[in-house]
Short mmCIF file of C-alpha atoms in Angstrom, two decimals:
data_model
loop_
_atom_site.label_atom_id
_atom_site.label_comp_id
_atom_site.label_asym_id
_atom_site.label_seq_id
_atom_site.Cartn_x
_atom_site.Cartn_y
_atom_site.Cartn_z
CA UNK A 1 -26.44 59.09 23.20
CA UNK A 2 -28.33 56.76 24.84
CA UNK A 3 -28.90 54.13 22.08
CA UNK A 4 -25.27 54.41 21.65
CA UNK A 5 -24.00 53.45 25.32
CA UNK A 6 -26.66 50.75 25.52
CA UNK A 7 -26.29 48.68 22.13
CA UNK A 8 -24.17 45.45 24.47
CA UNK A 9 -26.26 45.96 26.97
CA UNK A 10 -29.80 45.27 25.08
CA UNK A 11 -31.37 41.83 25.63
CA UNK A 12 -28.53 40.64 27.65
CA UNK A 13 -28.79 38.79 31.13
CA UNK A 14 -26.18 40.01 33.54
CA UNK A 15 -25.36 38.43 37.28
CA UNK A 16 -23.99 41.55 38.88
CA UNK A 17 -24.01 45.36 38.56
CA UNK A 18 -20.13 44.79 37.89
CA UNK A 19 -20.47 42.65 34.83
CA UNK A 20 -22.68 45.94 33.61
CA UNK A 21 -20.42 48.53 34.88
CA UNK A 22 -17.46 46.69 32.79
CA UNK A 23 -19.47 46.54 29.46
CA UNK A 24 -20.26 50.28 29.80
CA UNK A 25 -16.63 51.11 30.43
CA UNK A 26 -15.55 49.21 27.63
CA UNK A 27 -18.31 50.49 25.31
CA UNK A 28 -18.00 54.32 26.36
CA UNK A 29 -13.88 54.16 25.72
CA UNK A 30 -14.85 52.87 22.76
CA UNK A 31 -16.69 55.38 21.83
CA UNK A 32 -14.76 57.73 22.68
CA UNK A 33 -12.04 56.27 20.42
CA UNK A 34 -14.16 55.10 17.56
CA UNK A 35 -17.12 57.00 17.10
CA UNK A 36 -15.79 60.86 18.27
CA UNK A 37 -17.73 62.85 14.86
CA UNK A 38 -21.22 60.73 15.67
CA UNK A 39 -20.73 61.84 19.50
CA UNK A 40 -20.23 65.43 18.49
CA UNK A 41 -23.10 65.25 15.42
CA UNK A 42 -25.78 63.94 18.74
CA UNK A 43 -24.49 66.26 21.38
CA UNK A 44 -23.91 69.50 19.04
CA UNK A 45 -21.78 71.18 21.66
CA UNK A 46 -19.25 73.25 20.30
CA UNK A 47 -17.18 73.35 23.25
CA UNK A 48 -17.35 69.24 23.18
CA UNK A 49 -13.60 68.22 23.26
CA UNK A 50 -12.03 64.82 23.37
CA UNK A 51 -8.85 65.64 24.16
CA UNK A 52 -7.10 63.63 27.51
#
């Protein structure tokens, strides 16, 4: 999942933990939204459930 979360993050400068926190927030409700059948094909948990 890892090279999923990361992909804004690689090769990037960043002036605070904050500005990084943000991206990752942004990224990971994105993928929750987006990309929900590659999370489930990584993870293989059948009890995996997206549901809020």
């Amino acid at each position: 999942m890892w090279s999923l979360v990361d992909e804004p993050l690689v090769n990037q400068y960043f002036e605070s933990i904050e500005e990084i926190e943000d991206i990752l927030i942004q990224r990971c409700n994105f993928l929750r939204q987006e990309m929900q059948e590659e999370i489930r094909k990584l993870t293989n948990y059948h009890w995996l459930n997206f549901s809020l």
